[in-house]
XYZ file of C-alpha atoms in Angstrom:
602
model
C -10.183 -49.669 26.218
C -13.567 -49.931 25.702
C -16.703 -49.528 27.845
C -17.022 -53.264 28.928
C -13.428 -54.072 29.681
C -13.755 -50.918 32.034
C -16.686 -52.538 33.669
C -15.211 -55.819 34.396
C -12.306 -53.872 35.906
C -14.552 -52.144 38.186
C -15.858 -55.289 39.026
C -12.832 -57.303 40.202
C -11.578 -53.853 42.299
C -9.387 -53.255 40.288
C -8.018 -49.787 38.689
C -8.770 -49.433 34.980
C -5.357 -48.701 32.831
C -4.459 -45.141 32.571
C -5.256 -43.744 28.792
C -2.611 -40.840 27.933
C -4.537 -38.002 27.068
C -3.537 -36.302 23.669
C -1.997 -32.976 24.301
C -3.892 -29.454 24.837
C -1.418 -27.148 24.528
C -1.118 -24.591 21.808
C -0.262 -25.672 18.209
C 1.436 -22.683 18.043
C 3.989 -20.390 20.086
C 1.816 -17.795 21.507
C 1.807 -14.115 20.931
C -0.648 -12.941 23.339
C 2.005 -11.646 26.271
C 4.473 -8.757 27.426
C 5.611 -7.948 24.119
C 2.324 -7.572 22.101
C 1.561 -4.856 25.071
C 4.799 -3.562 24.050
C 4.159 -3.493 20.562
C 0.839 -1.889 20.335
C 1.962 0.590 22.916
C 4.116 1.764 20.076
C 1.834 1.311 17.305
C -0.502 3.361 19.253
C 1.291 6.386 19.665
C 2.736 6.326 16.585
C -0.587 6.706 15.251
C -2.060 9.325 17.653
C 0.999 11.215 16.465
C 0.234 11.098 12.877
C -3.232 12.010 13.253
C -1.964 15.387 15.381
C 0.550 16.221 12.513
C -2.285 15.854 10.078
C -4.525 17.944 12.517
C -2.193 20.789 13.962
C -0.321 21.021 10.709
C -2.715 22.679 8.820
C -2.136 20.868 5.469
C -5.719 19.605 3.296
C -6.202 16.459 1.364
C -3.352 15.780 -1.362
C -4.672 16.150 -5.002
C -5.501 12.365 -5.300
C -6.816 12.064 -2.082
C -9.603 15.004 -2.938
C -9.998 12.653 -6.415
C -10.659 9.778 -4.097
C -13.138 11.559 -2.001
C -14.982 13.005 -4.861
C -15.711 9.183 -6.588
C -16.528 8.116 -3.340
C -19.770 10.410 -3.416
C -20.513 8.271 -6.655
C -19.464 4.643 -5.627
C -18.537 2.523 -8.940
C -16.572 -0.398 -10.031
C -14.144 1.492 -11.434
C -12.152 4.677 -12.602
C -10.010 5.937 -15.036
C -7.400 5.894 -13.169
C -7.891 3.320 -10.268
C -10.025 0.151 -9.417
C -12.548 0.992 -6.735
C -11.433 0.264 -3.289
C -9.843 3.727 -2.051
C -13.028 5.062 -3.165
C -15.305 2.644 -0.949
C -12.535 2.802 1.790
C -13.038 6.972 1.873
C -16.888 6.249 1.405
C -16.732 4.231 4.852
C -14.047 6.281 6.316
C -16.571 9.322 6.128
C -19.650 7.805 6.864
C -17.786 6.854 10.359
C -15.968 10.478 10.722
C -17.511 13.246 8.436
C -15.540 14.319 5.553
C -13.221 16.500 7.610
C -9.677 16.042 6.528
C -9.483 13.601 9.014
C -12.634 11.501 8.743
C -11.575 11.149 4.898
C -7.793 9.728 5.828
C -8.769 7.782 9.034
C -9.726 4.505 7.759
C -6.874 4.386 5.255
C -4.336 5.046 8.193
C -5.354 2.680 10.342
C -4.316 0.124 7.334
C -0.703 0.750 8.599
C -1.249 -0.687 11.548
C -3.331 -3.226 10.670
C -0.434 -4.209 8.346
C 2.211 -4.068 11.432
C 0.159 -6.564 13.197
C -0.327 -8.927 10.809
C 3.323 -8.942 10.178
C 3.386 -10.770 13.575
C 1.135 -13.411 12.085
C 2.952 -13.625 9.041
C 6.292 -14.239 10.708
C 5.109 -16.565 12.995
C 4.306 -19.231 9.876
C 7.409 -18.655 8.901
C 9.970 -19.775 11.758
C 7.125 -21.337 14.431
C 8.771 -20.597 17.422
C 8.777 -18.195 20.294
C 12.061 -16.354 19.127
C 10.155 -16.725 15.622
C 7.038 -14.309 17.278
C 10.040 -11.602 18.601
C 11.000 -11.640 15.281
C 7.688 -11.107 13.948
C 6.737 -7.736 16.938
C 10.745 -6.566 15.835
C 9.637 -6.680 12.679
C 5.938 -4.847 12.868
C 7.625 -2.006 15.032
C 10.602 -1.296 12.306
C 7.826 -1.068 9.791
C 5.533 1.036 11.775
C 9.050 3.326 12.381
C 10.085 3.136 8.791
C 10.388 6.850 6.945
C 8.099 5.221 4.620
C 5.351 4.463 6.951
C 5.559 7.901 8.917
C 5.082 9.832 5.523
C 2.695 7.545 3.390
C 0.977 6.880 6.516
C -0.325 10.225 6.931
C -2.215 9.467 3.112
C -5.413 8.446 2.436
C -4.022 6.228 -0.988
C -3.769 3.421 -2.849
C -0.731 1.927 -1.399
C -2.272 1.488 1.640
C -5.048 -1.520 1.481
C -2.229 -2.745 -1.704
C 0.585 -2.845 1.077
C -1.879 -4.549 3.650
C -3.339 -7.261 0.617
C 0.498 -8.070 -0.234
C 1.286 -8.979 3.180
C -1.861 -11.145 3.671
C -1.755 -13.078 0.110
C 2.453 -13.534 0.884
C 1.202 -15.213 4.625
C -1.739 -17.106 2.709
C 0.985 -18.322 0.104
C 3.372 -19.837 2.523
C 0.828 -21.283 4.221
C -0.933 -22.986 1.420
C 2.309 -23.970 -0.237
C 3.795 -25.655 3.230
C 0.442 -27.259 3.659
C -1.229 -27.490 -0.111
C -5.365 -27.011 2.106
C -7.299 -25.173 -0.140
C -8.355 -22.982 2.665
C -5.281 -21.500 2.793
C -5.009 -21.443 -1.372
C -8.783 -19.505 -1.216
C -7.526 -16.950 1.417
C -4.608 -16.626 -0.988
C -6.782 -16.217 -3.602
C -8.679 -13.478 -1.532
C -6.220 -11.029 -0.814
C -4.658 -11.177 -4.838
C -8.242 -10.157 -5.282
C -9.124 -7.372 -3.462
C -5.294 -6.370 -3.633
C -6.205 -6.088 -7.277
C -8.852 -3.698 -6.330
C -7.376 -1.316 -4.843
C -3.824 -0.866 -7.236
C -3.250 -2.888 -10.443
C 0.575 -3.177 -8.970
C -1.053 -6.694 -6.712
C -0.405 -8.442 -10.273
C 3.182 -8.413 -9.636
C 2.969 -10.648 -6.514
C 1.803 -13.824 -9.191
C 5.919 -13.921 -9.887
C 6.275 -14.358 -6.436
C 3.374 -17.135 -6.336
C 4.921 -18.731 -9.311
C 8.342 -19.302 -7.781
C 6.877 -20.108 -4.628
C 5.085 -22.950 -6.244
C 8.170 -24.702 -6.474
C 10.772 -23.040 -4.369
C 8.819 -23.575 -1.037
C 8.993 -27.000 0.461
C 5.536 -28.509 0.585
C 3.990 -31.567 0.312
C 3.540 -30.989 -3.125
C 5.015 -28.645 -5.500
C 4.162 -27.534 -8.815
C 0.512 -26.501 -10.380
C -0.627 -29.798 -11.244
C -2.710 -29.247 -8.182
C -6.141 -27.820 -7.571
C -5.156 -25.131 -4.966
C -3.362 -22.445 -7.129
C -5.790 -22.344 -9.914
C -8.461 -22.263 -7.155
C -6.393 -19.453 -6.251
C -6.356 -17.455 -9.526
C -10.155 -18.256 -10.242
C -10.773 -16.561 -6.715
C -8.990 -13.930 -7.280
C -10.308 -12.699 -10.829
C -13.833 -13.575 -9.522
C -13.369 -10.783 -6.591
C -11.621 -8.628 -9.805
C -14.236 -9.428 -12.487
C -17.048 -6.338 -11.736
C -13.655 -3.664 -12.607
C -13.207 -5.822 -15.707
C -16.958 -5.769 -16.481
C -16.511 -2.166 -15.726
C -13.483 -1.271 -17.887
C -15.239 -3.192 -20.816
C -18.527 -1.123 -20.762
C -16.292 2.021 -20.564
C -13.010 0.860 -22.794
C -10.684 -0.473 -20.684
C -9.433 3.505 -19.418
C -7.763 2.036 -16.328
C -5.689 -0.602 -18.279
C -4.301 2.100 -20.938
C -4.048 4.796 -18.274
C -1.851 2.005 -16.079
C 0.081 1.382 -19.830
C 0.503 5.120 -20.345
C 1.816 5.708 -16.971
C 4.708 2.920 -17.613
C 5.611 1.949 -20.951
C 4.643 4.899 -22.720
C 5.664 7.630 -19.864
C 6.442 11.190 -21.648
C 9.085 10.942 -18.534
C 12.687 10.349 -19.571
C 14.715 7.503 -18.237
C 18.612 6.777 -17.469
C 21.265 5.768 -14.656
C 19.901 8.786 -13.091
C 16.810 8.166 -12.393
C 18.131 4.859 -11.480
C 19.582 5.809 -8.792
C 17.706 8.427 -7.604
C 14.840 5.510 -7.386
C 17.215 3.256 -5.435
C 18.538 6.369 -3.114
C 14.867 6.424 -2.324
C 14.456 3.015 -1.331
C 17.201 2.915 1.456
C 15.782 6.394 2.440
C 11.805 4.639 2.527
C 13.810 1.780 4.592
C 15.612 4.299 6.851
C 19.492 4.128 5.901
C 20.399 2.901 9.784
C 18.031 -0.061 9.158
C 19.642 -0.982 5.650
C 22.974 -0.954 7.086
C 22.213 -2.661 10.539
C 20.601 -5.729 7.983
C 23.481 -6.037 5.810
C 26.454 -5.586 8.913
C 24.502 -7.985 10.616
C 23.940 -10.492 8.211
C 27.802 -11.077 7.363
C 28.235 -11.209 11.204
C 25.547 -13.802 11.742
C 26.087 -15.600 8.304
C 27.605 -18.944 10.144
C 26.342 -20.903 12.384
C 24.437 -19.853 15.513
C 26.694 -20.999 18.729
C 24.402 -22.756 21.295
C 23.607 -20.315 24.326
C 25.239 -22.996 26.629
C 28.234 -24.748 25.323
C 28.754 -21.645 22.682
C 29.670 -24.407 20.609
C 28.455 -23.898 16.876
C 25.564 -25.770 16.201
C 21.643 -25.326 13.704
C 19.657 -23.089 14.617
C 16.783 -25.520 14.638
C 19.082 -28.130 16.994
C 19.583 -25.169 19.183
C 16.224 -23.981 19.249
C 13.977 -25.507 21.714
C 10.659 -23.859 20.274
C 9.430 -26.948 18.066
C 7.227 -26.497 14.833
C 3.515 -27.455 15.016
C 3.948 -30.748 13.986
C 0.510 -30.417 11.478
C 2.578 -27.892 9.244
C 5.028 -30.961 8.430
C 2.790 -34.140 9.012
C 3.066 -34.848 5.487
C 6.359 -34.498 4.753
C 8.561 -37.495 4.228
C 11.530 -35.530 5.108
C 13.295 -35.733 8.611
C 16.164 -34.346 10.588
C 18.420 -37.423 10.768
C 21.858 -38.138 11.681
C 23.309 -41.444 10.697
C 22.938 -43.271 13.776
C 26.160 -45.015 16.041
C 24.951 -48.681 15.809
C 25.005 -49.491 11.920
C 26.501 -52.334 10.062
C 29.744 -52.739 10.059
C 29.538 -51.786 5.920
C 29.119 -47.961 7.342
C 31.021 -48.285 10.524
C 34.020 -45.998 8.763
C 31.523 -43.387 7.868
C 31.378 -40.620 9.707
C 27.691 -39.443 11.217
C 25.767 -37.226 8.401
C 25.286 -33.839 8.847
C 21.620 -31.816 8.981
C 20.036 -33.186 6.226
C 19.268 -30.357 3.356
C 15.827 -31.754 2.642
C 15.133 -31.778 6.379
C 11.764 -29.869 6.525
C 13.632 -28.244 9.569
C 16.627 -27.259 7.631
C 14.121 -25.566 4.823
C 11.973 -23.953 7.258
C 15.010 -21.852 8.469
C 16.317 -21.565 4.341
C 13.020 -21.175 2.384
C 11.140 -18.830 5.095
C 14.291 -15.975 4.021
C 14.310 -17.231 -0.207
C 10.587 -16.652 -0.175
C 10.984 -12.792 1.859
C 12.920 -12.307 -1.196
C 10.966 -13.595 -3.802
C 8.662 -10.966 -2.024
C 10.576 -8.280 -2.712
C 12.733 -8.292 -5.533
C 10.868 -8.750 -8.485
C 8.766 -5.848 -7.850
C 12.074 -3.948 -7.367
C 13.666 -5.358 -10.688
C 10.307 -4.073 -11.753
C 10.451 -0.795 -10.855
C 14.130 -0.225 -11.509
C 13.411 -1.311 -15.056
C 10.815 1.197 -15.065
C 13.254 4.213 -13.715
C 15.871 3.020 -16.606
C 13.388 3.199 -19.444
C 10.736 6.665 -18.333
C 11.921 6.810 -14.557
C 9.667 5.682 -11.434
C 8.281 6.793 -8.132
C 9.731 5.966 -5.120
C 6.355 4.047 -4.158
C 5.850 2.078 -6.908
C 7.703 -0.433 -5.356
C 6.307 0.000 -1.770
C 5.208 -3.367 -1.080
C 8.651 -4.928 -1.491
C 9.142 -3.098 1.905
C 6.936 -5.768 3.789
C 9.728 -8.474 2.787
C 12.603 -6.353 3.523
C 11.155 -5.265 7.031
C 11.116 -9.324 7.690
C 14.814 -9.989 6.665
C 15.969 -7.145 8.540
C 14.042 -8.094 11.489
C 15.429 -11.480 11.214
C 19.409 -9.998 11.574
C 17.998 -7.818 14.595
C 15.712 -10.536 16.761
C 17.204 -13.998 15.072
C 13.841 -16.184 14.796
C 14.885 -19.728 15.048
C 17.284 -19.667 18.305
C 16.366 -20.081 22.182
C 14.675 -17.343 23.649
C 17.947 -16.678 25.563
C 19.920 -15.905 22.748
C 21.871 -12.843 22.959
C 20.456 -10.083 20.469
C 21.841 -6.479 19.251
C 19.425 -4.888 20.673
C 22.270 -1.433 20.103
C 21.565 -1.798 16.541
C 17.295 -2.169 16.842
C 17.203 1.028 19.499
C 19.528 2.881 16.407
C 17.313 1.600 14.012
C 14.029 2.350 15.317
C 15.442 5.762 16.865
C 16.885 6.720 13.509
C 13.677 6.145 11.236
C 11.745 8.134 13.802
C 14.560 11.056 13.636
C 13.955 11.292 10.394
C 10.779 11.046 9.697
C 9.926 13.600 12.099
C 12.962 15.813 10.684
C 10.916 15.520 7.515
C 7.727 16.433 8.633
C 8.538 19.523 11.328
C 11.737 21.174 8.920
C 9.115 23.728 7.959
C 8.132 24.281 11.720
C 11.927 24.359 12.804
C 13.302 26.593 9.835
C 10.123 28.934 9.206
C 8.141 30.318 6.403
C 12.306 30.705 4.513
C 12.466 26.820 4.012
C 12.869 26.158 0.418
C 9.473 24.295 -1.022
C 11.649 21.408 -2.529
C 12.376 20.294 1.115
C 8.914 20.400 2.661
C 7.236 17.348 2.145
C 3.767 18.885 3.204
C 4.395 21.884 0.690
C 1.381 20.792 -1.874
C -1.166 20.156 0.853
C -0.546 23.592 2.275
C -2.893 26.833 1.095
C -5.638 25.376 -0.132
C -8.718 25.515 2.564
C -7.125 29.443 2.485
C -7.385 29.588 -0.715
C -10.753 28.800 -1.171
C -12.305 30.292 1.889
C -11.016 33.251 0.308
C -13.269 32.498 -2.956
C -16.005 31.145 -1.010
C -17.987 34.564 -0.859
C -18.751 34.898 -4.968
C -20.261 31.629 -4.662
C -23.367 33.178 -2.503
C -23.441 35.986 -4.889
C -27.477 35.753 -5.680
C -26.258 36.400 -9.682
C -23.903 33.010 -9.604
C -25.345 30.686 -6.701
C -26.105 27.296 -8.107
C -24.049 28.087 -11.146
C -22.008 24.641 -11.899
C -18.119 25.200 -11.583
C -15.978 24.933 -14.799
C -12.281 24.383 -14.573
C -9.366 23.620 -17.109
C -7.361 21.703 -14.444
C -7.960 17.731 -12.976
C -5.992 19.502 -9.995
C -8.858 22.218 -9.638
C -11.845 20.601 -10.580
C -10.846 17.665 -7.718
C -9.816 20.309 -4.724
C -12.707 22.984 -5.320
C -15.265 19.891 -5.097
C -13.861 19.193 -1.522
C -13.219 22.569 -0.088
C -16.867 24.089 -1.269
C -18.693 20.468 -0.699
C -20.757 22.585 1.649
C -22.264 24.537 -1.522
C -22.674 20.810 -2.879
C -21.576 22.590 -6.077
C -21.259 20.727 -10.064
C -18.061 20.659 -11.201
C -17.259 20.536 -15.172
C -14.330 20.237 -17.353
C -13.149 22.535 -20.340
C -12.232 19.763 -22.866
C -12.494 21.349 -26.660
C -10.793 18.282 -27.867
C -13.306 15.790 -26.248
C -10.107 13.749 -24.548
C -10.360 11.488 -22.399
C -7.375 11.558 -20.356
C -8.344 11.335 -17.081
C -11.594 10.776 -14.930
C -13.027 14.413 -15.486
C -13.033 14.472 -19.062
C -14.725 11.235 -19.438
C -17.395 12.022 -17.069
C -17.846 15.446 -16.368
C -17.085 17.896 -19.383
C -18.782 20.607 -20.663
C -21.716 19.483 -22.605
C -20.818 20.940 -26.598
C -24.234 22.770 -26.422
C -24.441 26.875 -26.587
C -26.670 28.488 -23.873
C -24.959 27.851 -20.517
C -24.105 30.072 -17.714
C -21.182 29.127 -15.307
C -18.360 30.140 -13.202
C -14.733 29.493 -14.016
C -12.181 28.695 -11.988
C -8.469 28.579 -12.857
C -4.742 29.615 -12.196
C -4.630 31.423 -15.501
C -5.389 35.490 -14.978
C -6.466 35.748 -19.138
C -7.980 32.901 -19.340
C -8.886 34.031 -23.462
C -9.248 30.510 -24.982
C -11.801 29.910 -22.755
C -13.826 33.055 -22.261
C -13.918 34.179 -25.587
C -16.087 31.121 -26.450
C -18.572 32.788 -23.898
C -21.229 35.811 -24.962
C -20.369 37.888 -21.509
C -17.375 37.231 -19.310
C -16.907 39.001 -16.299
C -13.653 38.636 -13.552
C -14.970 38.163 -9.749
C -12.343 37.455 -7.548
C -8.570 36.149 -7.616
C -6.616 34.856 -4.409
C -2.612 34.295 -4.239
C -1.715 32.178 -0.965
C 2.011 31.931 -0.871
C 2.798 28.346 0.907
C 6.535 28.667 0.630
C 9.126 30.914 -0.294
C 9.017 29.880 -4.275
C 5.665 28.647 -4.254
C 2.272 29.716 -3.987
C -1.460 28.926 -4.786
C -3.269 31.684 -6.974
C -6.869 31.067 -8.617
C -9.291 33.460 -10.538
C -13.306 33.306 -10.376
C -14.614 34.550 -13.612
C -18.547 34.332 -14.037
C -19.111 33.208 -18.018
C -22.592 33.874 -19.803
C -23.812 32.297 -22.799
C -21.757 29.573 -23.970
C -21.212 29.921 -27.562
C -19.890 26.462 -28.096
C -16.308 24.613 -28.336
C -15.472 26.685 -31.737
C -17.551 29.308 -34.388
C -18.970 25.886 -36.671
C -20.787 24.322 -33.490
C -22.153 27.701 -32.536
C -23.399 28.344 -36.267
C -24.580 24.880 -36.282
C -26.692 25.078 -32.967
C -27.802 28.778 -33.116
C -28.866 28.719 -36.821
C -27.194 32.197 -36.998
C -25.994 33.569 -40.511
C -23.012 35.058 -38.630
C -20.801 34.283 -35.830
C -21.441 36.538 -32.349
C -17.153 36.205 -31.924
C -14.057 35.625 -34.096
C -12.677 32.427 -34.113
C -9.411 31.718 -31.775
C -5.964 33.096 -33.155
């Protein structure tokens, strides 16, 4: 009605016709409530538990996360072995909390949660409804519970922000997919791309993409369609500076990522196989893999309504409607053939739930895509473990899809609120995965210093700040201070960098064969040029290939640290003088000298 007709009804006394307002409610079931509390409750003291163990337990930084923090002292584009984010995630981590062992993991743990909660998010798209959201909180706590979470999570690495990015671009996907607006295909496109900057693994969510594009219903389907490639050109813009990078320096991160699979020095087989798959369910928790599959060939018909317990949809007995914007533009409805037709169809019998009903593929397509999420990095990595074998977290982001299907059995998303739930089988599960995680991580404490190495998990962060405290003293020797560090180890050169950062020392690597195998040797070895004075540090007590290429070699100091019962730390400290060069030829080339100061190697 418009402003004059109003005015006339004024006029005459009468009552201007009511306009219905348009509706103001949430477009979406809310999450905000009880169970959020609930949930970060949990989240939160799951994480102020993993920060004690990593503070009361005594361990250091694992070898690659002492790699990490030394390239985050020299931010780049790239490494050999990794694209740059875990570098500038340490860099920020320690500008906000020093570069204790803490304030380098801190940032990178709180990724875990971070994950968790947008897990809630995530499921919410998928079934948008109430029971949808449970799902979604069931879901975030299982993962925060998960063996895999309460061991990784105590990491400052790469599977981290990757695990975080695959969860974000697999929410961006459905979204864009069940809506085709290029905001959502640019998001996509954003978290591919920094996914890709942390771990090159990200690639392998494009097979999920490219099923999605046509398994997911959507108002359109295919890639005749802007938003994907929108989504790829985002992505490789956000992943161009590590290509730039790898080009100036010849591609070392693409061959090292080659090396590690296809042409792995590791041997393959059923074996391995299996071991790799053991250590899935055991990254799942075994409780939680069982509880998804008993419950899914319990709950595998249909849901019975809460009131008649009469089987029925789960979308006809759910009274938690979609948004209708996620659907506007589909053409497909939830019809039954109606009572009153012609008399033509009168002996036909009322259809059933249509299968193109958006509904009906909202509650099919949601579990197809958690799939699609999951498996093809797993036929990935078993393929891997059959041909040169595979770590058990190669395939860690699968975990984010499996953690939704199982929550889905335990908290079913697309039923009444009221619907009964085995709420047995999610105490077990989350009970179980905390049982043994925390079996794993306090053994040594429960057992003592007689636990067998193999079944501490800690075992190869233990020793080390001992170890080198022990050393620390020949490094304020007045004869050696300032003296750059030389080791013939990655593992050395990375963890003597962290534990004597106070001395700020240089670190250098032996590398006679000018290799360039890993970070160290492209960067950092010993300059081919007679003359220099340094200290050496290795696990080798005759060290003679190395110190017989030196003028004056002298042994300072050696510590042994035993960390287990079969395993210990031990490192010399030898102070070198006058480097005579990589072999006799460069030293007779450099010096000028008619004959060599020292016999050539046996």
């Amino acid at each position: 009605m418009n402003q004059t007709t109003t005015a006339l009804a004024l006029t005459a006394g009468m009552q201007p016709p009511l306009v219905p307002k348009r509706p103001t409610g949430p477009r979406w079931p809310r999450i905000v409530g009880p169970r959020l509390w609930k949930l970060l409750a949990l989240i939160a003291v799951l994480f102020l538990y993993r920060l004690w163990v990593v503070r009361e337990s005594g361990i250091s930084l694992f070898f690659d996360e002492a790699q990490y923090w030394d390239w985050s002292k020299n931010l780049a584009w790239g490494y050999f072995s990794k694209p740059p984010l875990i570098a500038a995630l340490i860099w920020l981590s320690t500008a906000l909390f020093g570069s204790s062992v803490l304030g380098v993991k801190a940032v990178v743990m709180l990724l875990y949660p971070a994950t968790a909660l947008v897990m809630v998010g995530f499921a919410r798209a998928l079934w948008p409804t109430s029971s949808g959201v449970r799902t979604g909180m069931v879901a975030a706590a299982l993962f925060m519970s998960m063996p895999m979470t309460g061991l990784m999570g105590l990491f400052a690495s790469t599977d981290a922000p990757l695990i975080l990015c695959w969860t974000l671009a697999g929410w961006a996907l459905w979204r864009a997919q069940v809506t085709n607006r290029m905001s959502h295909w640019v998001w996509l496109g954003v978290a591919c791309g920094v996914g890709l900057m942390g771990k090159y693994t990200m690639a392998a969510f494009a097979l999920t993409a490219i099923w999605s594009l046509w398994g997911v219903h959507g108002p359109k389907r295919g890639i005749a369609r802007p938003g994907p490639w929108v989504a790829a050109v985002v992505a490789l813009l956000l992943l161009s500076p590590n290509l730039i990078w790898n080009a100036q320096n010849g591609f070392p991160t693409l061959e090292h990522t080659v090396e590690l699979t296809a042409q792995s020095n590791r041997s393959g087989g059923m074996v391995p196989m299996l071991v790799f798959l053991a250590g899935q369910v055991l990254m799942l928790g075994p409780i939680a893999v069982l509880a998804g599959i008993w419950l899914y060939q319990r709950q595998s018909g249909p849901v019975p309504s809460p009131a008649t317990n009469a089987p029925s949809s789960q979308w006809a007995s759910s009274s938690q409607m979609m948004p209708p914007s996620q659907w506007q533009n589909s053409t497909q409805i939830n019809v039954t053939q109606p009572a009153t037709q012609p008399s033509a169809q009168a002996d036909k019998p009322p259809r059933p739930l249509v299968r193109t009903s958006a509904y009906y593929l909202a509650s099919v397509s949601s579990y197809r895509f958690l799939w699609a999420m999951s498996m093809p990095l797993q036929l990935l990595a078993i393929a891997q473990a059959l041909n040169a074998d595979a770590h058990v977290n190669w395939a860690a982001p699968s975990m984010v899809g499996f953690c939704l299907l199982i929550a889905s059995r335990l908290s079913l998303p697309l039923v009444p609120l009221a619907t009964k739930r085995p709420a047995l089988w999610l105490v077990a599960v989350l009970v179980s995965n905390l049982l043994l995680t925390s079996i794993a991580l306090h053994l040594k404490d429960v057992v003592g210093p007689t636990l067998p190495s193999k079944l501490d998990v800690l075992v190869r962060m233990r020793g080390w700040q001992e170890a080198f405290e022990n050393l620390a003293p020949v490094l304020e020797d007045p004869v050696v201070t300032g003296l750059p560090v030389l080791t013939d180890s990655r593992l050395l050169i990375t963890e003597a960098a962290y534990h004597w950062r106070r001395y700020n020392i240089k670190t250098l690597a032996w590398n006679p064969s000018e290799l360039r195998q890993d970070h160290y040797q492209m960067t950092r070895s010993l300059p081919n040029k007679v003359g220099a004075d340094v200290l050496l540090l290795t696990s080798d007590p005759h060290p003679t290939g190395i110190t017989q290429r030196f003028a004056i070699p002298r042994h300072m100091k050696s510590v042994k640290v035993a960390v287990g019962p079969d395993r210990f730390i031990e490192m010399h400290l030898f102070f070198l003088r006058g480097f005579l060069g990589y072999t006799q030829q460069n030293y007779i080339e450099q010096s000028g000298a008619d004959k060599p100061a020292v016999e050539d190697a046996p």
